[in-house]
């Protein structure tokens, strides 16, 4: 499929290619939907193998943001951006500013935030050239802690569904990827009295978590982590990790993770259901970060206490998704998408100015 066919098939409102000769910037911004409000989604900085791979990724991610905001009950649309390159090599202040100026040209139809490969410092920089940025240090900041909190609420919902009690004490959670979200998640789980096993392709990330939590955290090899017997498998690295090879090897009864697009294909949702594994859809359970960011737009401005209280909604949404799946005889992923589509079709678009 060529790039334009891919864009057309993806049902996007707008896709913008950004190129700046002076800084070497190459980026793509996808606005999937503004039906419920301005599109909001992070900027991923990643060394894609090709432009087409970057486009494929940004389209999927932007669509996921539309569903995520819709299911979370936010008056926001879905968008995402990717900068093509290695952030450790290619990131310069000038490049980030050039990118910010492209975001500004969209006049608020796309509002950016941090994602894999970008940081709060990058958002602060982008804020110098556009108001259409969230997660700055004088705003809601890094969303990762709120995302991790939402994951904990979703895990509690699954324990409630399976046993009637939502206590994570004594539960064994296997966290694959201990970057920004995964490391916060480990902290929360240890505080809840859960047993935790971690893995990461980056040894330094593992060491950071180990030095903080010591012996209460076990370590597995990244290639084997999905085979570790536990209660909940939590993919917090990149997407596509639930596939035809890994699903038959899973040894947990539930999956609740931060990574976007965990299912390698829609059929993998069925494979999980057939294996008796409760898959909590990624865009439902990783909404804590966007709920936190969205609260920057509330009339009184950002208030961490209120925002974190709102993240509790992930618990209720997770229960609603599994109820709907059971009632309609569909997978949780299908149920979550139909809840999102229903809101997109009927949801009131409250026009708000951003910022
Ligand atoms: N940051 C947020 O608030 C947020 C919100 C929603 C969704 N997400 C998604 O959650 C995921 C993690 O986000 P993050 O901000 O923590 O990113 P991050 O880059 O800080 O952390 C990801 C970690 O996963 C590791 N990793 C990558 N591939 C792996 C693999 N195959 N096995 C084990 N470890 C692997 C990386 O080395 C890194 O340490 C991403 O997919 C992101 O899109 C993040």
Coordinates of N, CA, C and O in Angstrom, one line a residue, residues 104-165:
X104 N 2.2 25.0 15.6 CA 1.5 26.3 15.7 C 0.7 26.6 14.4 O -0.4 27.2 14.5
X105 N 1.2 26.1 13.3 CA 0.5 26.5 12.0 C -0.9 25.8 12.0 O -1.8 26.2 11.2
X106 N -1.2 24.8 12.8 CA -2.5 24.1 12.8 C -3.5 24.8 13.7 O -4.6 24.4 13.9
X107 N -3.1 25.9 14.3 CA -4.0 26.8 15.1 C -4.8 26.1 16.1 O -6.0 26.5 16.4
X108 N -4.3 25.0 16.7 CA -5.0 24.4 17.8 C -5.8 23.2 17.4 O -6.4 22.5 18.2
X109 N -5.9 22.9 16.1 CA -6.6 21.6 15.7 C -5.8 20.4 16.2 O -6.3 19.4 16.4
X110 N -4.5 20.6 16.4 CA -3.6 19.6 17.1 C -2.9 20.2 18.2 O -2.2 21.2 18.1
X111 N -3.0 19.5 19.4 CA -2.4 20.0 20.6 C -1.4 18.9 21.0 O -1.8 17.7 21.1
X112 N -0.1 19.2 21.2 CA 0.9 18.2 21.4 C 1.1 17.9 22.9 O 0.7 18.7 23.8
X113 N 1.9 16.9 23.2 CA 2.3 16.4 24.5 C 3.5 15.5 24.4 O 3.9 15.2 23.2
X114 N 4.1 15.1 25.5 CA 5.2 14.2 25.3 C 4.8 12.8 25.1 O 3.7 12.4 25.4
X115 N 5.7 12.0 24.5 CA 5.5 10.6 24.3 C 6.9 9.9 24.3 O 7.9 10.5 24.7
X116 N 7.0 8.7 23.8 CA 8.2 8.0 23.8 C 9.3 8.9 23.0 O 9.0 9.3 21.9
X117 N 10.4 9.1 23.6 CA 11.5 9.9 23.0 C 11.4 11.4 23.2 O 12.3 12.1 22.8
X118 N 10.3 11.9 23.8 CA 10.3 13.3 24.1 C 10.0 13.5 25.6 O 9.6 12.6 26.2
X119 N 10.4 14.7 26.1 CA 10.3 14.9 27.5 C 9.6 16.2 27.8 O 9.3 17.0 27.0
X120 N 9.4 16.4 29.1 CA 8.8 17.6 29.6 C 9.7 18.8 29.2 O 9.1 19.9 28.8
X121 N 11.0 18.7 29.2 CA 11.9 19.8 28.7 C 11.6 20.1 27.3 O 11.6 21.3 26.9
X122 N 11.3 19.1 26.5 CA 10.9 19.4 25.1 C 9.6 20.2 25.0 O 9.5 21.1 24.1
X123 N 8.7 19.8 25.8 CA 7.4 20.5 25.8 C 7.6 22.0 26.2 O 7.0 22.9 25.7
X124 N 8.5 22.2 27.2 CA 8.8 23.6 27.6 C 9.4 24.4 26.5 O 9.1 25.6 26.3
X125 N 10.2 23.7 25.7 CA 10.9 24.4 24.5 C 9.8 24.7 23.5 O 9.7 25.8 22.9
X126 N 8.9 23.7 23.2 CA 7.9 23.9 22.2 C 7.0 25.1 22.6 O 6.5 25.8 21.7
X127 N 6.8 25.2 23.9 CA 5.9 26.2 24.4 C 6.4 27.6 24.1 O 5.6 28.6 24.1
X128 N 7.7 27.7 23.7 CA 8.2 29.1 23.4 C 7.7 29.5 22.0 O 7.7 30.7 21.7
X129 N 7.2 28.6 21.2 CA 6.8 29.0 19.8 C 5.3 28.7 19.6 O 4.8 29.1 18.5
X130 N 4.6 28.0 20.5 CA 3.2 27.8 20.3 C 2.5 27.5 21.6 O 3.1 26.9 22.5
X131 N 1.2 28.0 21.7 CA 0.5 27.7 22.9 C -0.2 26.3 22.9 O -0.7 25.9 23.9
X132 N 0.0 25.6 21.7 CA -0.8 24.4 21.5 C 0.1 23.2 22.0 O 0.4 22.3 21.3
X133 N 0.5 23.2 23.3 CA 1.3 22.2 23.9 C 0.9 22.0 25.3 O 0.5 23.0 26.0
X134 N 0.9 20.8 25.8 CA 0.5 20.5 27.2 C 1.7 19.7 27.8 O 2.6 19.3 27.2
X135 N 1.5 19.5 29.1 CA 2.5 18.8 29.8 C 3.8 19.5 30.1 O 4.9 19.0 30.2
X136 N 3.7 20.9 30.1 CA 4.9 21.7 30.3 C 5.1 21.7 31.9 O 4.3 21.4 32.6
X137 N 6.3 22.3 32.3 CA 6.6 22.2 33.7 C 5.7 23.2 34.5 O 5.5 23.0 35.7
X138 N 5.1 24.2 33.8 CA 4.2 25.1 34.6 C 2.7 24.6 34.2 O 1.8 25.3 34.6
X139 N 2.5 23.5 33.6 CA 1.2 22.9 33.4 C 1.1 21.6 34.2 O 1.5 21.6 35.3
X140 N 0.6 20.6 33.5 CA 0.4 19.3 34.2 C 1.7 18.5 34.3 O 1.8 17.5 34.9
X141 N 2.7 18.9 33.5 CA 4.0 18.2 33.6 C 4.0 16.8 32.9 O 3.1 16.5 32.1
X142 N 4.9 16.0 33.3 CA 5.0 14.6 32.7 C 3.8 13.8 33.1 O 3.5 13.6 34.3
X143 N 3.1 13.2 32.1 CA 1.8 12.5 32.4 C 2.0 11.1 32.9 O 1.1 10.4 33.3
X144 N 3.3 10.6 32.9 CA 3.6 9.2 33.2 C 3.0 8.7 34.5 O 2.5 7.6 34.6
X145 N 3.2 9.5 35.5 CA 2.7 9.1 36.9 C 1.2 8.9 36.9 O 0.7 7.9 37.4
X146 N 0.5 9.8 36.2 CA -1.0 9.6 36.1 C -1.4 8.4 35.3 O -2.3 7.7 35.6
X147 N -0.6 8.1 34.2 CA -0.9 6.9 33.4 C -0.7 5.7 34.3 O -1.5 4.8 34.2
X148 N 0.4 5.7 35.0 CA 0.7 4.5 35.9 C -0.5 4.3 36.9 O -0.9 3.2 37.2
X149 N -0.9 5.5 37.5 CA -2.0 5.4 38.4 C -3.3 4.8 37.8 O -4.0 3.9 38.4
X150 N -3.6 5.2 36.6 CA -4.7 4.6 35.9 C -4.6 3.1 35.7 O -5.5 2.4 35.8
X151 N -3.4 2.7 35.4 CA -3.1 1.2 35.2 C -3.4 0.5 36.5 O -4.0 -0.6 36.5
X152 N -3.0 1.1 37.6 CA -3.3 0.4 38.9 C -4.8 0.3 39.1 O -5.3 -0.7 39.6
X153 N -5.6 1.4 38.8 CA -7.0 1.3 38.9 C -7.6 0.2 38.0 O -8.5 -0.5 38.5
X154 N -7.1 0.1 36.8 CA -7.6 -0.9 35.9 C -7.3 -2.3 36.5 O -8.1 -3.3 36.4
X155 N -6.1 -2.5 37.0 CA -5.7 -3.8 37.6 C -6.7 -4.1 38.8 O -7.1 -5.3 38.9
X156 N -7.0 -3.1 39.6 CA -7.9 -3.4 40.7 C -9.3 -3.8 40.1 O -9.9 -4.7 40.7
X157 N -9.7 -3.1 39.0 CA -11.0 -3.5 38.4 C -11.0 -5.0 38.0 O -12.0 -5.7 38.2
X158 N -9.9 -5.4 37.4 CA -9.8 -6.8 37.0 C -9.8 -7.8 38.2 O -10.4 -8.9 38.1
X159 N -9.1 -7.4 39.2 CA -9.2 -8.3 40.4 C -10.6 -8.3 41.0 O -11.1 -9.4 41.4
X160 N -11.3 -7.1 40.9 CA -12.7 -7.1 41.4 C -13.5 -8.0 40.6 O -14.3 -8.8 41.1
X161 N -13.3 -8.0 39.2 CA -14.1 -8.8 38.4 C -13.9 -10.3 38.6 O -14.8 -11.2 38.5
X162 N -12.6 -10.7 38.9 CA -12.3 -12.1 39.0 C -12.6 -12.6 40.4 O -12.8 -13.8 40.6
X163 N -12.5 -11.8 41.5 CA -12.6 -12.4 42.8 C -13.6 -11.6 43.7 O -13.8 -12.0 44.8
X164 N -14.0 -10.4 43.2 CA -14.9 -9.6 44.1 C -14.2 -8.7 45.0 O -14.8 -7.8 45.7
X165 N -12.8 -8.8 45.0 CA -12.0 -7.9 45.9 C -11.0 -7.2 45.0 O -10.4 -7.8 44.1

